Coordinates of C-alpha atoms and ligand atoms in Angstrom, one line a residue:
M1 CA 9.8 29.5 6.9
I2 CA 9.7 26.8 4.2
A3 CA 11.8 23.8 4.0
L4 CA 12.8 23.5 0.3
G5 CA 15.4 21.5 -0.9
C6 CA 15.3 19.7 2.2
T7 CA 18.7 19.6 4.2
K8 CA 19.0 20.2 8.0
S9 CA 21.7 19.8 10.0
T10 CA 21.4 19.5 13.8
N11 CA 23.4 19.0 16.9
K12 CA 20.7 18.4 19.4
E13 CA 21.4 15.4 21.2
Q14 CA 17.9 13.8 20.7
L15 CA 15.8 13.8 17.5
V16 CA 12.0 13.5 17.7
I17 CA 10.2 12.0 14.6
G18 CA 6.4 11.6 14.6
F19 CA 4.7 8.8 12.5
S20 CA 0.9 8.7 11.9
Q21 CA 0.0 5.1 10.6
V22 CA -3.4 4.7 9.0
T23 CA -4.2 1.5 10.8
V24 CA -2.7 -1.4 12.5
K25 CA -5.6 -3.7 11.7
E26 CA -4.0 -4.8 8.5
P27 CA -1.1 -7.6 8.5
W28 CA 1.1 -5.4 6.2
R29 CA 0.8 -2.4 8.4
V30 CA 1.9 -4.5 11.4
I31 CA 4.8 -5.6 9.6
F32 CA 5.6 -2.2 8.5
N33 CA 5.2 -1.0 12.1
E34 CA 7.7 -3.8 13.4
K35 CA 10.3 -3.0 10.6
L36 CA 10.3 0.5 11.4
K37 CA 10.7 -0.2 15.1
E38 CA 13.4 -2.4 14.4
K39 CA 15.1 0.4 12.2
A40 CA 14.3 3.2 14.9
G41 CA 16.4 1.0 17.6
E42 CA 19.6 1.1 15.3
Y43 CA 19.5 5.0 16.3
G44 CA 19.5 4.3 20.1
E45 CA 19.0 7.1 22.4
R46 CA 19.7 9.6 19.5
L47 CA 16.1 9.0 18.1
K48 CA 12.7 9.3 19.8
L49 CA 10.0 7.8 17.4
I50 CA 6.6 8.6 18.3
M51 CA 4.1 6.1 16.4
L52 CA 0.3 6.7 16.5
D53 CA -2.5 4.7 14.9
A54 CA -5.2 6.7 13.2
D55 CA -7.8 3.8 13.2
D56 CA -8.4 4.2 9.5
K57 CA -9.6 7.6 9.9
T58 CA -8.3 10.7 8.0
E59 CA -9.3 13.1 10.8
N60 CA -7.5 11.3 13.2
Q61 CA -4.2 11.8 10.9
V62 CA -4.9 15.4 10.7
E63 CA -4.9 15.5 14.4
H64 CA -1.6 13.6 14.7
I65 CA 0.1 16.1 12.5
K66 CA -1.4 19.0 14.7
S67 CA -0.2 17.2 17.6
F68 CA 3.4 16.5 16.3
I69 CA 3.5 20.3 15.2
A70 CA 2.4 21.3 18.7
K71 CA 5.3 19.0 20.3
G72 CA 8.0 20.7 17.9
V73 CA 9.0 17.3 16.5
D74 CA 12.0 17.3 13.9
A75 CA 10.2 15.3 11.3
I76 CA 6.9 13.5 10.4
L77 CA 6.3 10.4 8.7
I78 CA 3.0 9.7 7.6
S79 CA 1.3 6.8 5.8
P80 CA -2.0 8.5 4.9
K81 CA -5.6 7.1 4.4
E82 CA -6.3 8.8 1.2
A83 CA -4.8 11.2 -1.3
S84 CA -6.7 14.5 -0.3
G85 CA -7.6 14.7 3.3
C86 CA -4.2 15.3 5.0
S87 CA -2.7 17.6 2.4
K88 CA -3.7 20.7 4.2
A89 CA -2.3 19.6 7.6
I90 CA 1.1 18.4 5.9
Q91 CA 1.5 21.6 4.2
E92 CA 1.2 23.3 7.2
A93 CA 3.8 21.4 8.7
T94 CA 6.2 21.8 5.7
E95 CA 5.5 25.4 5.8
M96 CA 6.8 25.4 9.2
G97 CA 10.2 23.8 8.2
I98 CA 9.2 20.3 9.5
P99 CA 10.3 17.6 6.9
V100 CA 7.4 15.5 6.0
I101 CA 8.1 12.0 4.3
V102 CA 4.8 10.4 2.9
L103 CA 4.8 6.7 2.9
D104 CA 3.2 4.3 0.5
R105 CA 0.0 6.2 -0.3
D106 CA 0.6 9.7 -1.9
I107 CA -1.2 12.9 -1.3
T108 CA -2.3 15.6 -3.7
Y109 CA 0.2 18.4 -2.0
K110 CA 3.5 17.6 -3.4
G111 CA 5.6 20.2 -1.6
Y112 CA 6.5 17.6 1.2
A113 CA 10.1 16.6 1.7
A114 CA 9.8 13.1 -0.2
Y115 CA 7.5 10.3 -0.9
I116 CA 8.6 6.7 -0.7
G117 CA 6.6 3.8 -2.0
A118 CA 6.8 1.2 -5.0
D119 CA 5.4 1.9 -8.4
N120 CA 1.6 0.9 -8.0
F121 CA 0.9 1.4 -11.6
G122 CA 3.6 -0.7 -12.6
I123 CA 2.2 -3.4 -10.1
G124 CA -1.1 -3.2 -11.7
Q125 CA 0.4 -3.7 -14.8
A126 CA 2.4 -6.6 -13.8
A127 CA -0.8 -7.9 -12.5
G128 CA -2.5 -7.3 -15.9
K129 CA 0.1 -9.2 -18.0
Y130 CA -0.2 -12.1 -15.7
A131 CA -4.0 -12.3 -16.2
V132 CA -3.3 -12.1 -19.9
D133 CA -0.9 -14.9 -19.8
M134 CA -3.4 -17.1 -17.8
L135 CA -6.0 -16.2 -20.3
G136 CA -4.2 -17.5 -23.3
G137 CA -1.5 -14.8 -23.8
P138 CA -1.4 -11.4 -25.7
G139 CA -3.5 -11.0 -28.9
K140 CA -5.4 -14.6 -27.9
A141 CA -6.5 -13.9 -24.4
K142 CA -10.1 -14.8 -23.5
G143 CA -12.0 -14.7 -20.3
K144 CA -13.8 -12.9 -17.6
V145 CA -12.0 -10.9 -14.7
Y146 CA -13.6 -9.4 -11.8
E147 CA -11.5 -7.0 -9.9
I148 CA -12.0 -6.1 -6.1
C149 CA -10.4 -2.5 -5.6
G150 CA -8.8 -1.2 -2.5
A151 CA -9.6 2.2 -1.4
L152 CA -10.0 4.2 -4.7
A153 CA -9.7 7.4 -2.8
S154 CA -6.1 6.4 -2.3
T155 CA -3.3 6.4 -4.9
P156 CA -2.2 2.5 -4.5
G157 CA -6.0 1.7 -5.3
Q158 CA -6.2 4.0 -8.4
E159 CA -2.7 3.3 -9.7
R160 CA -3.4 -0.6 -9.4
K161 CA -6.8 -0.4 -11.2
N162 CA -5.2 2.1 -14.0
G163 CA -2.2 -0.2 -14.7
F164 CA -4.2 -3.2 -14.7
F165 CA -6.7 -2.0 -17.1
E166 CA -4.2 -0.4 -19.4
I167 CA -2.9 -4.0 -20.1
V168 CA -6.1 -6.0 -20.1
S169 CA -8.2 -3.5 -22.1
R170 CA -6.0 -4.4 -24.9
E171 CA -7.4 -7.6 -25.3
A172 CA -10.7 -7.9 -27.1
G173 CA -11.2 -11.5 -25.5
I174 CA -11.1 -10.2 -21.9
E175 CA -14.2 -8.9 -20.3
I176 CA -13.9 -6.9 -17.1
L177 CA -17.1 -7.6 -15.2
G178 CA -16.6 -4.7 -13.0
G179 CA -15.3 -3.9 -9.5
L180 CA -16.1 -2.8 -6.1
D181 CA -14.1 -0.9 -3.6
A182 CA -13.5 -3.0 -0.5
D183 CA -11.3 -0.6 1.2
W184 CA -8.5 -3.0 1.3
K185 CA -10.4 -5.5 3.9
L186 CA -10.7 -9.2 3.6
D187 CA -14.3 -9.2 5.2
K188 CA -15.5 -6.6 2.8
A189 CA -13.9 -8.3 -0.3
K190 CA -15.6 -11.7 0.8
E191 CA -19.1 -10.3 1.0
I192 CA -18.6 -8.6 -2.4
T193 CA -17.6 -12.0 -3.9
Q194 CA -20.4 -13.8 -2.2
D195 CA -22.9 -11.3 -3.7
V196 CA -21.3 -11.6 -7.3
L197 CA -21.2 -15.1 -7.4
Q198 CA -24.8 -15.4 -6.7
V199 CA -25.5 -13.8 -9.8
N200 CA -22.7 -14.6 -11.9
K201 CA -20.5 -17.6 -11.3
D202 CA -18.8 -17.4 -14.8
I203 CA -15.5 -15.7 -13.9
D204 CA -12.2 -16.8 -14.7
I205 CA -9.9 -14.5 -12.5
I206 CA -10.4 -12.2 -9.6
Y207 CA -8.0 -9.4 -9.4
A208 CA -7.6 -7.9 -5.9
H209 CA -5.8 -4.9 -5.0
N210 CA -4.2 -6.7 -1.9
D211 CA -3.6 -10.0 -0.5
P212 CA -6.1 -10.0 2.3
M213 CA -8.9 -9.1 -0.4
A214 CA -7.8 -11.9 -2.6
Y215 CA -7.9 -14.4 0.2
G216 CA -11.5 -12.9 1.2
A217 CA -12.4 -13.5 -2.3
Y218 CA -11.0 -17.0 -2.2
Q219 CA -13.1 -17.9 0.8
A220 CA -16.6 -16.8 -0.7
A221 CA -15.6 -18.9 -3.9
R222 CA -14.9 -21.9 -1.8
E223 CA -18.2 -21.6 0.0
V224 CA -19.8 -22.3 -3.3
G225 CA -17.0 -25.0 -4.8
L226 CA -15.6 -22.6 -7.2
E227 CA -12.1 -22.0 -5.6
K228 CA -10.3 -24.2 -8.2
K229 CA -12.1 -22.8 -11.0
I230 CA -11.6 -19.0 -10.4
K231 CA -7.9 -18.0 -10.3
F232 CA -7.0 -15.4 -7.7
L233 CA -4.3 -12.6 -8.0
G234 CA -3.3 -10.4 -5.0
I235 CA -0.8 -8.0 -4.0
D236 CA 1.5 -7.6 -1.0
G237 CA 3.7 -10.7 -0.8
L238 CA 4.1 -11.1 3.0
P239 CA 5.9 -14.2 3.7
H240 CA 3.1 -15.5 6.0
E241 CA 0.4 -14.5 4.1
G242 CA 0.3 -13.7 0.4
A243 CA 3.6 -15.6 -0.4
L244 CA 2.5 -18.5 1.8
W245 CA -1.1 -18.7 -0.1
V246 CA 0.9 -18.8 -3.4
K247 CA 2.8 -21.7 -2.4
K248 CA -0.2 -23.5 -1.2
G249 CA -2.0 -22.8 -4.4
I250 CA -4.8 -20.5 -3.1
L251 CA -3.3 -17.7 -5.0
A252 CA -2.0 -18.0 -8.6
A253 CA 0.4 -14.9 -7.9
T254 CA 0.9 -12.1 -5.9
F255 CA 3.0 -8.9 -6.3
L256 CA 5.4 -7.9 -3.8
Y257 CA 4.9 -4.5 -2.1
P258 CA 7.7 -3.7 0.4
T259 CA 6.8 -1.8 3.6
P260 CA 8.4 1.4 3.2
G261 CA 9.3 2.2 7.0
E262 CA 12.8 1.7 7.2
K263 CA 13.8 3.7 4.3
G264 CA 11.3 6.5 5.3
L265 CA 13.4 6.7 8.7
E266 CA 16.7 6.5 7.1
V267 CA 15.8 9.5 4.8
A268 CA 14.3 11.7 7.6
M269 CA 17.3 10.9 9.9
G270 CA 19.7 11.7 6.7
I271 CA 18.1 14.8 6.3
L272 CA 17.9 16.0 10.2
L273 CA 21.9 14.7 10.5
G274 CA 22.8 16.6 7.2
T275 CA 24.1 13.3 5.6
K276 CA 21.2 13.2 2.9
K277 CA 20.4 15.8 0.4
I278 CA 17.0 15.5 -1.5
Q279 CA 15.0 17.8 -3.6
T280 CA 11.5 19.0 -2.5
G281 CA 8.9 16.3 -3.4
E282 CA 11.6 13.7 -4.1
R283 CA 10.0 10.4 -5.2
I284 CA 12.2 7.0 -3.9
I285 CA 10.7 4.1 -5.5
L286 CA 11.0 0.5 -3.9
S287 CA 11.5 -2.4 -6.0
T288 CA 8.6 -5.1 -6.4
A289 CA 8.7 -8.6 -7.7
T290 CA 6.2 -11.2 -9.0
I291 CA 5.7 -14.1 -6.8
S292 CA 4.1 -17.0 -8.4
H293 CA 4.4 -20.8 -8.4
S294 CA 7.5 -20.8 -10.5
N295 CA 9.7 -19.0 -7.7
T296 CA 8.0 -20.3 -4.4
K297 CA 8.7 -24.0 -4.9
Ligands
FRU301 C1 -2.5 -2.2 4.4 C2 -2.7 -2.1 2.6 C3 -2.0 -3.0 1.8 C4 -1.7 -2.5 0.4 C5 -1.5 -1.0 1.2 C6 -1.9 0.1 -0.1 O1 -3.4 -1.0 4.8 O2 -4.0 -2.3 2.4 O3 -2.4 -4.3 1.9 O4 -0.7 -2.8 -0.1 O5 -2.1 -0.6 2.2 O6 -1.9 1.4 0.5

């Protein structure tokens, strides 16, 4: 059976939803899980939520999906490591009639019930505009930018890069010095920045695809006394992390990337209870915002 046009209605006493989270090592994921658990609590005994941690490995997520299918769960939520690896398993679950909601990082298979996340290309563009303004404004911007990428096998990594590039590449005076993949990790970003600053200290802006990597880059710059000269841009905007670092003047700005767990659960429950109709492959886009000095004072 193929779950198309996803509406289901059930009178089962308890619904079971399986969630495969890519990792719990990053602060954004911890908050994501906390908010999801809190939301699950609102459904009381009506819902049993099984939350699994994939330890940053696609193969574990494939196993999670298989185990959810074997358990006969009513719906699956997944926030995948990268775009391609889980597609086949998600297709299998979908074809068995289990609604699958993909959260934050999109996948290549598009027959799932829904995708929920923010507009990563738009966030990249917003960061690009911020960089252009810091370097003198459209048509006049001049300076050197180093980019630290999140995982480029994931859609947020690709889109944050492409959106940023679309804006800054219009400026003849901006040079992008390249950018390595730090897989969203603070330590890797710090190492990359240490290496880069050994050969080139002439950098005006470091644009990192998330706040932990921006902070890692900042730490490396501080070791060689360049933390004031270089401006840092991040993404996520968690109150105790990116937003706080902006307030402290560590980052020039960050861009809010809301966690999609609560919405994901709400949509899954809506499908199962028959109160929400969605089109197969529906995209639900969460809103974002720029967090800079002007709005954190
Ligand atoms: C956490 C994270 C966030 C980032 C998101 C992108 O694992 O790296 O910092 O915004 O994933 O998918």
